[in-house]
Amino acid sequence: MTEILTFNGDDVERYASHLQDVARAVAAGHLGTAQQLLAPIAGEVWVGKLSANTRQSAADVLAKPAARIRRISDDRLRAQVFIRDGFRCTSCGGRAIPRSILVALHDLFPAELPYDRHYGRGKVHPVFWALAPEADHILAHSRGGANDLENLTTLHASCNTQKSDAEVAPIPRYGGLESWDGLTSYYSALIVAGAGQVRPRYHRDWSRRLSPS
Ligand SMILES: [Zn+2]
């Protein structure tokens, strides 16, 4: 286990590139190669703080899916926000990978990519903070912002919570001209390779929401 306290924009892109290579290898049927490709980032766990001064930490929010879902009511809408924004964070411009796809990679490689649905400190690989997007209100829901596509934007979980956090370096803005689909084109291959046996309904539902149509 390697404890990770901080990451920056270069790390976000490095993680995205690693996972893209891993997903590509899985889709090609090379699980052993995929596991080797994961080696440089295998077993990392996040032990940093992302929201030291906010009234509620992101981990708390993520640990209470019911509360989160009440605000951003439906998963289909969240998926549409990510698709519209090209699976990029609108704050830093960096690549994002939907949490369900990161979970699928965890299901295939649990030791290499630790995951805990309550985001317990030291139990989750930093990619879940660095790459997973949230659909966040542009005008806060509490100030009357609507729960619709126009008022929602894609933000990394980390970018969504780091405003008041001195421990996380600002993530630089990336141009992001190369095409990127959040690894959604590999999702069915990850499901077939074994993730679908671990969480059949979860992955079936999310792959449906994330497929372009
Ligand atoms: Zn970001």
Tab-separated table of C-alpha atoms and ligand atoms in Angstrom:
chain	number	residue	atom	x	y	z
A	1	MET	CA	0.000	0.000	0.000
A	2	THR	CA	1.258	3.445	-0.911
A	3	GLU	CA	-0.315	6.347	0.950
A	4	ILE	CA	-1.085	9.341	-1.253
A	5	LEU	CA	-1.561	12.767	0.350
A	6	THR	CA	-1.901	15.008	-2.679
A	7	PHE	CA	-2.187	15.038	-6.459
A	8	ASN	CA	-2.092	17.658	-9.173
A	9	GLY	CA	-3.269	18.053	-12.766
A	10	ASP	CA	-0.353	16.034	-14.131
A	11	ASP	CA	-1.318	13.168	-11.838
A	12	VAL	CA	-4.926	13.369	-13.040
A	13	GLU	CA	-3.788	12.967	-16.644
A	14	ARG	CA	-1.272	10.256	-15.694
A	15	TYR	CA	-3.973	8.263	-13.896
A	16	ALA	CA	-6.366	8.675	-16.849
A	17	SER	CA	-3.720	7.472	-19.309
A	18	HIS	CA	-2.853	4.438	-17.168
A	19	LEU	CA	-6.485	3.415	-16.851
A	20	GLN	CA	-7.070	3.941	-20.571
A	21	ASP	CA	-4.228	1.511	-21.328
A	22	VAL	CA	-5.590	-0.937	-18.755
A	23	ALA	CA	-9.130	-0.805	-20.186
A	24	ARG	CA	-7.774	-1.251	-23.708
A	25	ALA	CA	-5.843	-4.367	-22.628
A	26	VAL	CA	-8.918	-5.818	-20.896
A	27	ALA	CA	-10.991	-5.195	-24.042
A	28	ALA	CA	-8.349	-7.027	-26.062
A	29	GLY	CA	-8.689	-9.980	-23.692
A	30	HIS	CA	-5.270	-9.485	-22.090
A	31	LEU	CA	-6.058	-9.445	-18.372
A	32	GLY	CA	-2.492	-10.297	-17.401
A	33	THR	CA	-1.148	-7.387	-19.431
A	34	ALA	CA	-3.783	-5.119	-17.910
A	35	GLN	CA	-2.645	-6.088	-14.444
A	36	GLN	CA	0.974	-5.340	-15.369
A	37	LEU	CA	-0.027	-1.959	-16.773
A	38	LEU	CA	-1.620	-1.149	-13.423
A	39	ALA	CA	1.589	-1.904	-11.522
A	40	PRO	CA	2.925	1.696	-11.370
A	41	ILE	CA	-0.199	2.892	-9.527
A	42	ALA	CA	-1.276	-0.370	-7.880
A	43	GLY	CA	-2.206	-0.365	-4.214
A	44	GLU	CA	-2.220	3.408	-3.759
A	45	VAL	CA	-4.664	4.686	-1.137
A	46	TRP	CA	-5.848	8.233	-0.534
A	47	VAL	CA	-5.069	9.580	2.942
A	48	GLY	CA	-5.202	13.309	2.165
A	49	LYS	CA	-7.846	15.854	3.048
A	50	LEU	CA	-9.940	17.427	0.376
A	51	SER	CA	-12.289	19.678	2.264
A	52	ALA	CA	-10.699	20.767	5.523
A	53	ASN	CA	-12.791	23.913	5.973
A	54	THR	CA	-16.108	23.093	4.399
A	55	ARG	CA	-19.054	22.362	6.626
A	56	GLN	CA	-19.439	18.915	5.138
A	57	SER	CA	-16.602	16.909	3.668
A	58	ALA	CA	-16.980	15.348	0.258
A	59	ALA	CA	-16.470	11.993	1.896
A	60	ASP	CA	-19.522	12.653	4.044
A	61	VAL	CA	-21.559	13.590	1.004
A	62	LEU	CA	-20.404	10.552	-0.908
A	63	ALA	CA	-20.998	8.331	2.084
A	64	LYS	CA	-24.649	9.405	2.114
A	65	PRO	CA	-25.854	8.585	-1.357
A	66	ALA	CA	-29.472	9.106	-0.381
A	67	ALA	CA	-28.850	12.758	0.496
A	68	ARG	CA	-26.816	13.255	-2.637
A	69	ILE	CA	-29.452	11.662	-4.838
A	70	ARG	CA	-32.153	13.836	-3.331
A	71	ARG	CA	-30.274	16.893	-4.567
A	72	ILE	CA	-29.242	15.597	-7.964
A	73	SER	CA	-32.246	13.499	-8.319
A	74	ASP	CA	-31.577	11.083	-11.026
A	75	ASP	CA	-28.622	9.110	-12.222
A	76	ARG	CA	-29.705	9.339	-15.829
A	77	LEU	CA	-29.532	13.122	-15.651
A	78	ARG	CA	-26.050	12.937	-14.128
A	79	ALA	CA	-24.917	10.644	-16.951
A	80	GLN	CA	-26.324	13.107	-19.510
A	81	VAL	CA	-24.347	15.941	-17.906
A	82	PHE	CA	-21.110	13.935	-18.169
A	83	ILE	CA	-21.818	13.002	-21.803
A	84	ARG	CA	-22.634	16.606	-22.754
A	85	ASP	CA	-19.420	17.853	-21.111
A	86	GLY	CA	-17.336	15.248	-22.946
A	87	PHE	CA	-16.318	13.532	-19.706
A	88	ARG	CA	-14.149	16.480	-18.747
A	89	CYS	CA	-14.145	18.543	-15.588
A	90	THR	CA	-15.411	22.034	-16.382
A	91	SER	CA	-13.237	23.486	-13.611
A	92	CYS	CA	-9.781	22.137	-14.507
A	93	GLY	CA	-10.447	20.765	-18.009
A	94	GLY	CA	-8.931	17.423	-17.016
A	95	ARG	CA	-10.248	14.047	-18.071
A	96	ALA	CA	-12.906	12.347	-15.967
A	97	ILE	CA	-13.909	8.690	-15.714
A	98	PRO	CA	-17.387	7.899	-14.343
A	99	ARG	CA	-17.238	6.279	-10.915
A	100	SER	CA	-19.107	3.194	-12.163
A	101	ILE	CA	-16.312	2.513	-14.678
A	102	LEU	CA	-13.666	2.962	-11.964
A	103	VAL	CA	-15.704	0.522	-9.850
A	104	ALA	CA	-15.701	-1.937	-12.771
A	105	LEU	CA	-11.891	-1.696	-12.904
A	106	HIS	CA	-11.814	-2.246	-9.131
A	107	ASP	CA	-14.072	-5.285	-9.537
A	108	LEU	CA	-11.513	-6.757	-11.946
A	109	PHE	CA	-8.443	-5.687	-9.951
A	110	PRO	CA	-9.532	-5.216	-6.310
A	111	ALA	CA	-6.025	-5.352	-4.815
A	112	GLU	CA	-4.569	-2.908	-7.332
A	113	LEU	CA	-7.444	-0.408	-7.205
A	114	PRO	CA	-8.890	-0.379	-3.669
A	115	TYR	CA	-12.442	0.962	-3.335
A	116	ASP	CA	-14.792	1.505	-0.437
A	117	ARG	CA	-18.228	2.879	-1.179
A	118	HIS	CA	-18.091	4.993	1.971
A	119	TYR	CA	-14.801	6.514	0.808
A	120	GLY	CA	-13.110	5.527	4.063
A	121	ARG	CA	-9.777	7.224	4.608
A	122	GLY	CA	-6.981	4.930	3.462
A	123	LYS	CA	-9.429	2.553	1.763
A	124	VAL	CA	-9.905	4.154	-1.642
A	125	HIS	CA	-7.467	4.530	-4.522
A	126	PRO	CA	-6.814	8.223	-5.314
A	127	VAL	CA	-8.283	7.763	-8.819
A	128	PHE	CA	-11.719	7.825	-7.200
A	129	TRP	CA	-10.974	11.394	-6.032
A	130	ALA	CA	-8.863	12.455	-8.999
A	131	LEU	CA	-11.008	11.171	-11.873
A	132	ALA	CA	-14.591	10.487	-10.791
A	133	PRO	CA	-16.942	13.297	-11.810
A	134	GLU	CA	-19.877	14.791	-9.929
A	135	ALA	CA	-22.791	16.610	-11.521
A	136	ASP	CA	-22.782	19.882	-9.621
A	137	HIS	CA	-25.310	22.725	-9.629
A	138	ILE	CA	-24.066	25.934	-11.295
A	139	LEU	CA	-26.599	27.991	-9.335
A	140	ALA	CA	-26.861	26.250	-5.986
A	141	HIS	CA	-29.993	24.232	-5.437
A	142	SER	CA	-30.466	26.032	-2.105
A	143	ARG	CA	-30.603	29.363	-4.007
A	144	GLY	CA	-33.245	28.136	-6.378
A	145	GLY	CA	-31.005	26.550	-9.014
A	146	ALA	CA	-32.922	24.067	-11.126
A	147	ASN	CA	-32.246	20.361	-11.148
A	148	ASP	CA	-31.867	20.210	-14.916
A	149	LEU	CA	-29.233	19.775	-17.605
A	150	GLU	CA	-28.707	23.530	-18.087
A	151	ASN	CA	-27.927	24.123	-14.417
A	152	LEU	CA	-25.636	21.138	-13.921
A	153	THR	CA	-21.958	20.864	-14.760
A	154	THR	CA	-19.289	18.179	-14.605
A	155	LEU	CA	-16.700	18.566	-11.836
A	156	HIS	CA	-14.121	16.143	-10.510
A	157	ALA	CA	-15.004	15.083	-6.970
A	158	SER	CA	-11.739	16.729	-5.930
A	159	CYS	CA	-12.307	19.969	-7.886
A	160	ASN	CA	-15.789	20.157	-6.383
A	161	THR	CA	-14.449	20.224	-2.860
A	162	GLN	CA	-10.958	21.684	-2.936
A	163	LYS	CA	-11.773	25.390	-3.012
A	164	SER	CA	-11.091	25.780	0.690
A	165	ASP	CA	-8.473	23.098	0.881
A	166	ALA	CA	-4.889	24.260	1.221
A	167	GLU	CA	-3.464	20.752	1.037
A	168	VAL	CA	-4.402	20.054	-2.548
A	169	ALA	CA	-2.487	21.971	-5.187
A	170	PRO	CA	-4.646	23.788	-7.745
A	171	ILE	CA	-5.183	21.660	-10.806
A	172	PRO	CA	-4.073	23.525	-13.942
A	173	ARG	CA	-6.477	23.915	-16.815
A	174	TYR	CA	-5.896	21.569	-19.705
A	175	GLY	CA	-6.676	22.344	-23.319
A	176	GLY	CA	-8.142	18.959	-23.873
A	177	LEU	CA	-8.403	18.892	-27.629
A	178	GLU	CA	-7.876	15.174	-27.973
A	179	SER	CA	-11.036	13.153	-27.983
A	180	TRP	CA	-12.062	11.434	-24.798
A	181	ASP	CA	-15.097	9.361	-23.884
A	182	GLY	CA	-14.461	8.656	-20.208
A	183	LEU	CA	-13.623	5.027	-21.131
A	184	THR	CA	-17.330	4.422	-21.798
A	185	SER	CA	-16.489	2.584	-25.037
A	186	TYR	CA	-14.671	-0.022	-22.907
A	187	TYR	CA	-17.392	-0.379	-20.273
A	188	SER	CA	-19.117	-3.415	-21.805
A	189	ALA	CA	-15.753	-5.174	-22.201
A	190	LEU	CA	-15.026	-4.580	-18.495
A	191	ILE	CA	-18.456	-5.986	-17.618
A	192	VAL	CA	-17.970	-9.078	-19.774
A	193	ALA	CA	-14.441	-9.592	-18.400
A	194	GLY	CA	-15.861	-10.079	-14.894
A	195	ALA	CA	-17.177	-6.832	-13.381
A	196	GLY	CA	-20.673	-7.920	-14.430
A	197	GLN	CA	-20.403	-10.955	-12.191
A	198	VAL	CA	-19.526	-8.835	-9.170
A	199	ARG	CA	-22.279	-6.186	-9.519
A	200	PRO	CA	-24.535	-7.256	-12.396
A	201	ARG	CA	-27.390	-4.808	-11.904
A	202	TYR	CA	-25.250	-1.793	-10.984
A	203	HIS	CA	-23.063	-2.126	-14.078
A	204	ARG	CA	-25.954	-2.950	-16.402
A	205	ASP	CA	-27.838	0.165	-15.273
A	206	TRP	CA	-24.825	2.474	-15.513
A	207	SER	CA	-23.677	1.171	-18.888
A	208	ARG	CA	-27.166	1.865	-20.201
A	209	ARG	CA	-27.134	5.418	-18.802
A	210	LEU	CA	-23.661	6.153	-20.155
A	211	SER	CA	-24.162	4.788	-23.662
A	212	PRO	CA	-24.545	7.489	-26.313
A	213	SER	CA	-28.035	7.660	-27.789
B	1	ZN	ZN	-11.223	18.954	-12.264
